[in-house]
PDB file of C-alpha atoms and ligand atoms in Angstrom:
ATOM      1  CA  MET A   8     200.582 104.835 227.904  1.00 86.00           C
ATOM      2  CA  ASP A   9     197.327 103.752 226.272  1.00 89.00           C
ATOM      3  CA  CYS A  10     193.761 104.831 227.039  1.00 87.00           C
ATOM      4  CA  ARG A  11     193.040 101.872 229.293  1.00 84.00           C
ATOM      5  CA  GLU A  12     196.078 102.565 231.456  1.00 85.00           C
ATOM      6  CA  SER A  13     195.360 106.247 231.440  1.00 87.00           C
ATOM      7  CA  THR A  14     191.799 105.635 232.696  1.00 80.00           C
ATOM      8  CA  SER A  15     192.996 103.384 235.475  1.00 78.00           C
ATOM      9  CA  HIS A  16     195.533 105.958 236.697  1.00 82.00           C
ATOM     10  CA  LEU A  17     193.275 108.978 236.410  1.00 81.00           C
ATOM     11  CA  LEU A  18     192.164 109.221 240.009  1.00 76.00           C
ATOM     12  CA  ASP A  19     195.638 108.598 241.371  1.00 78.00           C
ATOM     13  CA  TYR A  20     196.833 111.332 239.071  1.00 84.00           C
ATOM     14  CA  GLN A  21     194.252 113.801 240.335  1.00 79.00           C
ATOM     15  CA  ARG A  22     195.136 112.914 243.906  1.00 74.00           C
ATOM     16  CA  GLY A  23     198.810 113.457 243.190  1.00 81.00           C
ATOM     17  CA  ARG A  24     199.532 109.827 243.955  1.00 79.00           C
ATOM     18  CA  LEU A  25     201.347 108.859 240.792  1.00 85.00           C
ATOM     19  CA  GLY A  26     205.105 108.780 240.689  1.00 85.00           C
ATOM     20  CA  PRO A  27     206.753 111.589 238.694  1.00 90.00           C
ATOM     21  CA  GLU A  28     207.536 109.298 235.782  1.00 91.00           C
ATOM     22  CA  ARG A  29     204.000 107.884 235.497  1.00 90.00           C
ATOM     23  CA  GLU A  30     202.560 111.348 235.998  1.00 92.00           C
ATOM     24  CA  GLU A  31     204.631 112.640 233.097  1.00 93.00           C
ATOM     25  CA  GLU A  32     203.484 109.743 230.899  1.00 93.00           C
ATOM     26  CA  LEU A  33     199.867 110.321 231.798  1.00 93.00           C
ATOM     27  CA  ARG A  34     200.132 114.046 231.217  1.00 93.00           C
ATOM     28  CA  ALA A  35     201.635 113.364 227.807  1.00 94.00           C
ATOM     29  CA  HIS A  36     198.804 110.974 227.003  1.00 94.00           C
ATOM     30  CA  LEU A  37     196.129 113.442 228.152  1.00 93.00           C
ATOM     31  CA  SER A  38     197.558 116.232 226.058  1.00 93.00           C
ATOM     32  CA  GLY A  39     197.319 114.059 222.962  1.00 93.00           C
ATOM     33  CA  CYS A  40     194.080 112.197 223.669  1.00 92.00           C
ATOM     34  CA  PRO A  41     190.865 114.257 223.617  1.00 91.00           C
ATOM     35  CA  SER A  42     188.786 111.363 224.906  1.00 87.00           C
ATOM     36  CA  CYS A  43     190.927 110.772 228.013  1.00 88.00           C
ATOM     37  CA  SER A  44     191.343 114.449 228.640  1.00 89.00           C
ATOM     38  CA  ARG A  45     187.530 114.760 228.552  1.00 85.00           C
ATOM     39  CA  SER A  46     187.256 111.952 231.088  1.00 81.00           C
ATOM     40  CA  GLU A  47     189.828 113.725 233.189  1.00 85.00           C
ATOM     41  CA  SER A  48     187.835 116.938 233.203  1.00 83.00           C
ATOM     42  CA  ILE A  49     184.624 115.042 234.038  1.00 76.00           C
ATOM     43  CA  GLU A  50     186.366 113.485 237.018  1.00 73.00           C
ATOM     44  CA  ARG A  51     187.560 116.894 238.068  1.00 76.00           C
ATOM     45  CA  THR A  52     184.084 118.373 237.648  1.00 74.00           C
ATOM     46  CA  LEU A  53     182.642 115.558 239.691  1.00 67.00           C
ATOM     47  CA  THR A  54     185.104 116.203 242.488  1.00 65.00           C
ATOM     48  CA  ASP A  55     184.333 119.924 242.358  1.00 66.00           C
ATOM     49  CA  LEU A  56     180.613 119.255 242.436  1.00 62.00           C
ATOM     50  CA  LEU A  57     181.045 116.974 245.388  1.00 57.00           C
ATOM     51  CA  GLU A  58     183.147 119.489 247.237  1.00 53.00           C
ATOM     52  CA  ARG A  59     180.533 122.154 246.601  1.00 56.00           C
ATOM     53  CA  ARG A  60     177.575 119.926 247.237  1.00 51.00           C
ATOM     54  CA  LEU A  61     178.937 118.777 250.550  1.00 45.00           C
ATOM     55  CA  PRO A  62     180.226 121.946 252.170  1.00 42.00           C
ATOM     56  CA  GLN A  63     178.315 121.128 255.310  1.00 41.00           C
ATOM     57  CA  HIS A  64     180.074 117.780 255.424  1.00 42.00           C
ATOM     58  CA  PRO A  65     183.744 118.572 254.946  1.00 44.00           C
ATOM     59  CA  ALA A  66     184.726 115.486 256.879  1.00 48.00           C
ATOM     60  CA  PRO A  67     183.715 112.871 254.279  1.00 52.00           C
ATOM     61  CA  ILE A  68     185.838 114.479 251.567  1.00 55.00           C
ATOM     62  CA  ALA A  69     188.805 114.917 253.872  1.00 56.00           C
ATOM     63  CA  LEU A  70     188.303 111.395 255.092  1.00 53.00           C
ATOM     64  CA  LYS A  71     188.088 110.133 251.568  1.00 52.00           C
ATOM     65  CA  LEU A  72     191.366 111.789 250.680  1.00 56.00           C
ATOM     66  CA  ARG A  73     193.021 110.461 253.807  1.00 55.00           C
ATOM     67  CA  LEU A  74     191.755 106.945 253.143  1.00 51.00           C
ATOM     68  CA  ALA A  75     192.797 107.204 249.528  1.00 54.00           C
ATOM     69  CA  ALA A  76     196.278 108.200 250.624  1.00 55.00           C
ATOM     70  CA  GLN A  77     196.469 105.216 252.956  1.00 51.00           C
ATOM     71  CA  TRP A  78     195.157 102.745 250.455  1.00 47.00           C
ATOM     72  CA  PRO A  79     198.000 100.778 248.891  1.00 47.00           C
ATOM     73  CA  SER A  80     198.269 101.067 245.143  1.00 45.00           C
ATOM     74  CA  PRO A  81     197.025  97.872 243.577  1.00 42.00           C
ATOM     75  CA  ALA A  82     199.764  95.972 241.746  1.00 42.00           C
ATOM     76  CA  VAL A  83     197.635  95.609 238.644  1.00 43.00           C
ATOM     77  CA  THR A  84     194.954  98.226 238.313  1.00 44.00           C
ATOM     78  CA  LYS A  85     192.377  96.205 236.491  1.00 47.00           C
ATOM     79  CA  SER A  86     189.466  97.613 238.398  1.00 50.00           C
ATOM     80  CA  SER A  87     187.661 100.669 237.189  1.00 57.00           C
ATOM     81  CA  TRP A  88     187.954 103.930 239.037  1.00 57.00           C
ATOM     82  CA  TRP A  89     184.638 103.620 240.767  1.00 56.00           C
ATOM     83  CA  GLU A  90     185.462 100.192 242.095  1.00 57.00           C
ATOM     84  CA  ARG A  91     188.648 101.520 243.583  1.00 57.00           C
ATOM     85  CA  TRP A  92     186.875 104.614 244.722  1.00 54.00           C
ATOM     86  CA  GLY A  93     184.172 102.496 246.312  1.00 50.00           C
ATOM     87  CA  ARG A  94     186.794 100.318 247.974  1.00 50.00           C
ATOM     88  CA  SER A  95     188.574 103.270 249.445  1.00 51.00           C
ATOM     89  CA  TRP A  96     185.291 104.477 250.868  1.00 48.00           C
ATOM     90  CA  ALA A  97     184.015 101.204 252.156  1.00 45.00           C
ATOM     91  CA  PRO A  98     185.977 101.288 255.395  1.00 45.00           C
ATOM     92  CA  ALA A  99     184.232 104.460 256.389  1.00 50.00           C
ATOM     93  CA  GLY A 100     180.879 102.918 255.582  1.00 50.00           C
ATOM     94  CA  ALA A 101     180.168 106.010 253.550  1.00 48.00           C
ATOM     95  CA  VAL A 102     179.861 104.376 250.171  1.00 50.00           C
ATOM     96  CA  ALA A 103     176.072 104.511 250.225  1.00 54.00           C
ATOM     97  CA  LEU A 104     176.038 108.182 251.060  1.00 53.00           C
ATOM     98  CA  LEU A 105     178.544 108.914 248.369  1.00 54.00           C
ATOM     99  CA  LEU A 106     176.782 106.958 245.646  1.00 55.00           C
ATOM    100  CA  PHE A 107     173.485 108.478 246.651  1.00 57.00           C
ATOM    101  CA  MET A 108     174.874 111.947 246.141  1.00 58.00           C
ATOM    102  CA  ALA A 109     177.439 111.355 243.453  1.00 59.00           C
ATOM    103  CA  VAL A 110     175.653 109.215 240.908  1.00 57.00           C
ATOM    104  CA  PRO A 111     172.972 111.739 239.937  1.00 55.00           C
ATOM    105  CA  LEU A 112     175.644 114.429 239.794  1.00 56.00           C
ATOM    106  CA  TYR A 113     177.820 112.228 237.677  1.00 55.00           C
ATOM    107  CA  TYR A 114     175.077 111.588 235.155  1.00 53.00           C
ATOM    108  CA  GLN A 115     174.173 115.242 235.212  1.00 52.00           C
ATOM    109  CA  ALA A 116     177.793 116.049 234.357  1.00 54.00           C
ATOM    110  CA  VAL A 117     177.843 113.472 231.579  1.00 55.00           C
ATOM    111  CA  SER A 118     174.551 114.569 230.043  1.00 53.00           C
ATOM    112  CA  SER A 119     175.440 118.245 230.209  1.00 54.00           C
ATOM    113  CA  ARG A 120     178.677 117.321 228.484  1.00 56.00           C
ATOM    114  CA  ARG A 121     176.629 115.700 225.694  1.00 55.00           C
ATOM    115  CA  ALA A 122     174.442 118.775 225.363  1.00 56.00           C
ATOM    116  CA  GLY A 123     177.556 120.954 225.485  1.00 71.00           C
ATOM    117  CA  GLY A 124     179.190 118.703 222.906  1.00 76.00           C
ATOM    118  CA  ALA A 125     176.937 119.915 220.106  1.00 81.00           C
ATOM    119  CA  GLU A 126     177.727 123.486 221.130  1.00 84.00           C
ATOM    120  CA  ARG A 127     181.414 122.672 220.927  1.00 85.00           C
ATOM    121  CA  MET A 128     180.980 121.261 217.441  1.00 89.00           C
ATOM    122  CA  ILE A 129     179.119 124.389 216.345  1.00 90.00           C
ATOM    123  CA  ALA A 130     181.759 126.630 217.917  1.00 87.00           C
ATOM    124  CA  GLU A 131     184.515 124.644 216.224  1.00 87.00           C
ATOM    125  CA  ALA A 132     182.805 124.946 212.840  1.00 92.00           C
ATOM    126  CA  VAL A 133     182.565 128.725 213.265  1.00 89.00           C
ATOM    127  CA  ASN A 134     186.218 128.898 214.353  1.00 84.00           C
ATOM    128  CA  ASP A 135     187.285 126.945 211.293  1.00 85.00           C
ATOM    129  CA  HIS A 136     185.273 129.237 209.062  1.00 89.00           C
ATOM    130  CA  LEU A 137     186.843 132.305 210.718  1.00 83.00           C
ATOM    131  CA  ARG A 138     190.304 130.799 210.283  1.00 78.00           C
ATOM    132  CA  ILE A 139     189.597 130.430 206.576  1.00 79.00           C
ATOM    133  CA  LEU A 140     188.259 133.974 206.266  1.00 80.00           C
ATOM    134  CA  GLN A 141     191.154 135.492 208.181  1.00 73.00           C
ATOM    135  CA  SER A 142     194.073 133.642 206.667  1.00 68.00           C
ATOM    136  CA  GLY A 143     195.767 135.402 203.784  1.00 55.00           C
ATOM    137  CA  HIS A 144     195.592 132.401 201.501  1.00 58.00           C
ATOM    138  CA  PRO A 145     192.484 130.604 202.582  1.00 62.00           C
ATOM    139  CA  LEU A 146     192.457 128.213 199.676  1.00 75.00           C
ATOM    140  CA  GLU A 147     195.272 125.766 199.203  1.00 74.00           C
ATOM    141  CA  VAL A 148     193.766 124.726 195.918  1.00 75.00           C
ATOM    142  CA  GLU A 149     192.019 127.520 194.148  1.00 75.00           C
ATOM    143  CA  SER A 150     189.762 126.208 191.492  1.00 77.00           C
ATOM    144  CA  GLY A 151     186.188 126.304 190.451  1.00 75.00           C
ATOM    145  CA  ASN A 152     186.604 122.888 188.949  1.00 80.00           C
ATOM    146  CA  PHE A 153     185.430 120.163 191.261  1.00 79.00           C
ATOM    147  CA  HIS A 154     187.441 117.571 189.379  1.00 80.00           C
ATOM    148  CA  GLN A 155     190.600 119.438 190.318  1.00 79.00           C
ATOM    149  CA  VAL A 156     189.638 120.145 193.896  1.00 83.00           C
ATOM    150  CA  LYS A 157     188.531 116.682 194.898  1.00 82.00           C
ATOM    151  CA  PRO A 158     191.616 114.725 193.744  1.00 83.00           C
ATOM    152  CA  TRP A 159     193.780 117.371 195.397  1.00 85.00           C
ATOM    153  CA  PHE A 160     192.724 115.959 198.794  1.00 86.00           C
ATOM    154  CA  ALA A 161     193.998 112.480 197.952  1.00 85.00           C
ATOM    155  CA  GLY A 162     196.889 111.593 200.254  1.00 82.00           C
ATOM    156  CA  LYS A 163     196.285 114.619 202.477  1.00 84.00           C
ATOM    157  CA  LEU A 164     193.493 113.008 204.474  1.00 89.00           C
ATOM    158  CA  ASP A 165     192.875 109.597 205.992  1.00 87.00           C
ATOM    159  CA  PHE A 166     189.406 109.413 204.428  1.00 91.00           C
ATOM    160  CA  ALA A 167     187.771 110.273 201.131  1.00 90.00           C
ATOM    161  CA  PRO A 168     185.552 113.341 201.513  1.00 91.00           C
ATOM    162  CA  ALA A 169     182.305 112.376 199.836  1.00 88.00           C
ATOM    163  CA  VAL A 170     180.836 115.519 198.334  1.00 90.00           C
ATOM    164  CA  ARG A 171     178.466 115.330 195.423  1.00 84.00           C
ATOM    165  CA  PHE A 172     177.667 118.931 194.715  1.00 89.00           C
ATOM    166  CA  LEU A 173     180.062 120.371 192.149  1.00 85.00           C
ATOM    167  CA  GLY A 174     179.023 123.960 192.530  1.00 91.00           C
ATOM    168  CA  ASP A 175     176.746 125.896 190.192  1.00 93.00           C
ATOM    169  CA  PRO A 176     176.443 129.528 189.089  1.00 93.00           C
ATOM    170  CA  GLU A 177     174.566 130.371 192.262  1.00 94.00           C
ATOM    171  CA  PHE A 178     176.928 128.563 194.651  1.00 95.00           C
ATOM    172  CA  PRO A 179     180.226 128.365 192.755  1.00 93.00           C
ATOM    173  CA  LEU A 180     182.976 126.193 194.162  1.00 91.00           C
ATOM    174  CA  LYS A 181     185.994 128.366 194.978  1.00 88.00           C
ATOM    175  CA  GLY A 182     188.489 125.794 196.131  1.00 87.00           C
ATOM    176  CA  GLY A 183     189.580 123.641 199.014  1.00 87.00           C
ATOM    177  CA  SER A 184     192.024 123.287 201.848  1.00 86.00           C
ATOM    178  CA  VAL A 185     192.892 120.914 204.652  1.00 84.00           C
ATOM    179  CA  GLY A 186     191.800 121.999 208.103  1.00 84.00           C
ATOM    180  CA  TYR A 187     191.083 120.538 211.486  1.00 84.00           C
ATOM    181  CA  PHE A 188     187.804 119.783 213.143  1.00 90.00           C
ATOM    182  CA  LEU A 189     188.413 119.336 216.873  1.00 86.00           C
ATOM    183  CA  ASP A 190     190.871 116.447 217.039  1.00 84.00           C
ATOM    184  CA  ARG A 191     190.803 115.359 213.403  1.00 90.00           C
ATOM    185  CA  LYS A 192     191.624 116.485 209.927  1.00 88.00           C
ATOM    186  CA  ALA A 193     188.903 117.948 207.792  1.00 91.00           C
ATOM    187  CA  ALA A 194     188.474 118.622 204.103  1.00 92.00           C
ATOM    188  CA  VAL A 195     187.336 122.200 203.664  1.00 92.00           C
ATOM    189  CA  PHE A 196     185.404 123.041 200.526  1.00 92.00           C
ATOM    190  CA  THR A 197     184.747 126.712 199.931  1.00 92.00           C
ATOM    191  CA  TYR A 198     181.708 127.860 198.034  1.00 93.00           C
ATOM    192  CA  GLY A 199     180.647 131.343 197.191  1.00 93.00           C
ATOM    193  CA  TYR A 200     177.239 132.958 197.320  1.00 94.00           C
ATOM    194  CA  ARG A 201     177.146 136.502 195.960  1.00 92.00           C
ATOM    195  CA  LEU A 202     179.840 138.216 198.043  1.00 89.00           C
ATOM    196  CA  HIS A 203     179.678 135.677 200.839  1.00 92.00           C
ATOM    197  CA  VAL A 204     182.000 132.809 201.591  1.00 93.00           C
ATOM    198  CA  ILE A 205     180.573 129.456 202.640  1.00 95.00           C
ATOM    199  CA  SER A 206     182.707 126.746 204.191  1.00 95.00           C
ATOM    200  CA  LEU A 207     181.841 123.084 204.035  1.00 96.00           C
ATOM    201  CA  LEU A 208     183.850 120.958 206.464  1.00 96.00           C
ATOM    202  CA  VAL A 209     183.935 117.209 205.935  1.00 96.00           C
ATOM    203  CA  PHE A 210     185.434 114.991 208.613  1.00 96.00           C
ATOM    204  CA  ARG A 211     185.220 111.528 210.129  1.00 94.00           C
ATOM    205  CA  ALA A 212     182.047 111.396 212.208  1.00 93.00           C
ATOM    206  CA  GLU A 213     182.912 108.774 214.786  1.00 91.00           C
ATOM    207  CA  SER A 214     183.341 109.560 218.483  1.00 89.00           C
ATOM    208  CA  LEU A 215     182.177 113.143 218.179  1.00 89.00           C
ATOM    209  CA  PRO A 216     179.576 114.542 220.577  1.00 85.00           C
ATOM    210  CA  TRP A 217     176.715 114.592 218.060  1.00 85.00           C
ATOM    211  CA  PRO A 218     173.502 116.244 219.216  1.00 76.00           C
ATOM    212  CA  ALA A 219     170.886 113.970 220.753  1.00 66.00           C
ATOM    213  CA  GLY A 220     168.508 112.523 218.193  1.00 58.00           C
ATOM    214  CA  ASP A 221     171.361 111.521 215.954  1.00 49.00           C
ATOM    215  CA  THR A 222     171.092 107.971 214.671  1.00 45.00           C
ATOM    216  CA  GLY A 223     174.567 107.269 215.989  1.00 44.00           C
ATOM    217  CA  GLY A 224     175.097 104.589 213.400  1.00 45.00           C
ATOM    218  CA  SER A 225     175.243 104.664 209.676  1.00 42.00           C
ATOM    219  CA  GLY A 226     172.649 106.354 207.584  1.00 47.00           C
ATOM    220  CA  LYS A 227     171.423 109.871 207.502  1.00 55.00           C
ATOM    221  CA  ALA A 228     170.699 111.796 210.624  1.00 57.00           C
ATOM    222  CA  ARG A 229     168.567 114.854 211.074  1.00 69.00           C
ATOM    223  CA  ALA A 230     170.502 118.025 210.334  1.00 84.00           C
ATOM    224  CA  TYR A 231     171.186 120.278 213.293  1.00 87.00           C
ATOM    225  CA  GLU A 232     170.952 124.025 212.765  1.00 91.00           C
ATOM    226  CA  LYS A 233     172.316 126.730 214.949  1.00 90.00           C
ATOM    227  CA  THR A 234     173.431 130.340 214.854  1.00 90.00           C
ATOM    228  CA  ALA A 235     176.619 131.203 216.689  1.00 88.00           C
ATOM    229  CA  ARG A 236     178.486 134.527 216.750  1.00 83.00           C
ATOM    230  CA  GLY A 237     176.510 135.747 213.766  1.00 88.00           C
ATOM    231  CA  PHE A 238     177.200 132.699 211.619  1.00 92.00           C
ATOM    232  CA  ASN A 239     174.701 130.104 210.599  1.00 95.00           C
ATOM    233  CA  VAL A 240     175.804 126.515 210.942  1.00 95.00           C
ATOM    234  CA  ILE A 241     174.189 123.348 209.642  1.00 94.00           C
ATOM    235  CA  LEU A 242     175.648 120.158 210.997  1.00 93.00           C
ATOM    236  CA  TRP A 243     174.781 116.708 209.755  1.00 92.00           C
ATOM    237  CA  ARG A 244     176.119 113.266 209.465  1.00 90.00           C
ATOM    238  CA  GLU A 245     175.915 110.689 206.756  1.00 89.00           C
ATOM    239  CA  GLY A 246     177.419 107.285 207.283  1.00 87.00           C
ATOM    240  CA  GLU A 247     180.961 107.631 208.521  1.00 91.00           C
ATOM    241  CA  LEU A 248     181.303 111.274 207.625  1.00 93.00           C
ATOM    242  CA  GLY A 249     180.248 114.429 209.379  1.00 94.00           C
ATOM    243  CA  TYR A 250     179.484 117.687 207.581  1.00 95.00           C
ATOM    244  CA  ALA A 251     179.369 121.267 208.783  1.00 96.00           C
ATOM    245  CA  LEU A 252     178.217 124.106 206.601  1.00 96.00           C
ATOM    246  CA  VAL A 253     179.087 127.573 207.906  1.00 96.00           C
ATOM    247  CA  SER A 254     178.448 131.040 206.593  1.00 95.00           C
ATOM    248  CA  ASP A 255     176.980 134.426 207.287  1.00 94.00           C
ATOM    249  CA  VAL A 256     174.473 133.920 204.478  1.00 94.00           C
ATOM    250  CA  ASP A 257     170.817 133.776 205.322  1.00 93.00           C
ATOM    251  CA  PRO A 258     169.677 130.455 206.882  1.00 93.00           C
ATOM    252  CA  THR A 259     167.257 129.926 203.993  1.00 94.00           C
ATOM    253  CA  GLU A 260     170.060 130.170 201.429  1.00 95.00           C
ATOM    254  CA  LEU A 261     172.343 128.000 203.503  1.00 95.00           C
ATOM    255  CA  ARG A 262     169.612 125.384 203.752  1.00 94.00           C
ATOM    256  CA  ARG A 263     169.267 125.491 200.002  1.00 94.00           C
ATOM    257  CA  LEU A 264     172.962 124.687 199.610  1.00 95.00           C
ATOM    258  CA  ALA A 265     172.688 121.975 202.265  1.00 93.00           C
ATOM    259  CA  ALA A 266     169.909 120.421 200.208  1.00 92.00           C
ATOM    260  CA  LYS A 267     172.105 120.483 197.100  1.00 92.00           C
ATOM    261  CA  LEU A 268     174.811 118.772 199.138  1.00 92.00           C
ATOM    262  CA  GLY A 269     172.342 116.058 199.988  1.00 83.00           C
ATOM    263  CA  THR A 270     171.151 116.607 203.550  1.00 70.00           C
ATOM    264  CA  ALA A 271     168.060 114.794 204.644  1.00 50.00           C
TER     265      ALA A 271
HETATM  266 ZN1  LIG B  21     193.365 108.075 225.803  1.00 83.42          ZN
END
């Protein structure tokens, strides 16, 4: 099942109207596709919001479900969910009421997801850093020599991690490893600062929930700084790559390293 099919079956799935085979296929797709599984949770949130927002009108929701159950499954589901949703509502003449109430909620859900997206990226960066600190052998290639670390990534990633800073006596390069950033592989460069460990994650930037104000396209975007669970994180994007710098070092020092790495 591809993303297009998955999207078109989403509502039927949530209503329990898919056959067992299709349901299994969709579930398999959702478990492997972050984008569709996000859409799925937005749909679910929307339904929850509607159920909560309309407690004084239980009938429309019940009616909607009943109508949805009666509505024959279209042979080819080309239409988007809201068209089908709208269609299933139209007989009750309630489409206007629904859109009136649902659309602002829907956009609220989407925009809070965007705002929450940056938080998720920060949280993921901290998790990755913690994983590195806690694992017994955090560095798969242990070397202070950039020219050994960088080629080591070749063939282990589906992109070339562009990192210019080779390390210096103040921020020596300790080594590298392959990690994950949300749904994708990441190159992890580890730098030291006194007794602290600093992780630099490099990953493909596309289709991540970058904070608002990001250019979204190529070129440098403003760096985003945040403290989470006692760690300082600087997140930025340059062209097709995203970068996250994480450590418990002072924000000023971390910013200094970020500058060496070439942030705007
Ligand atoms: Zn998908």
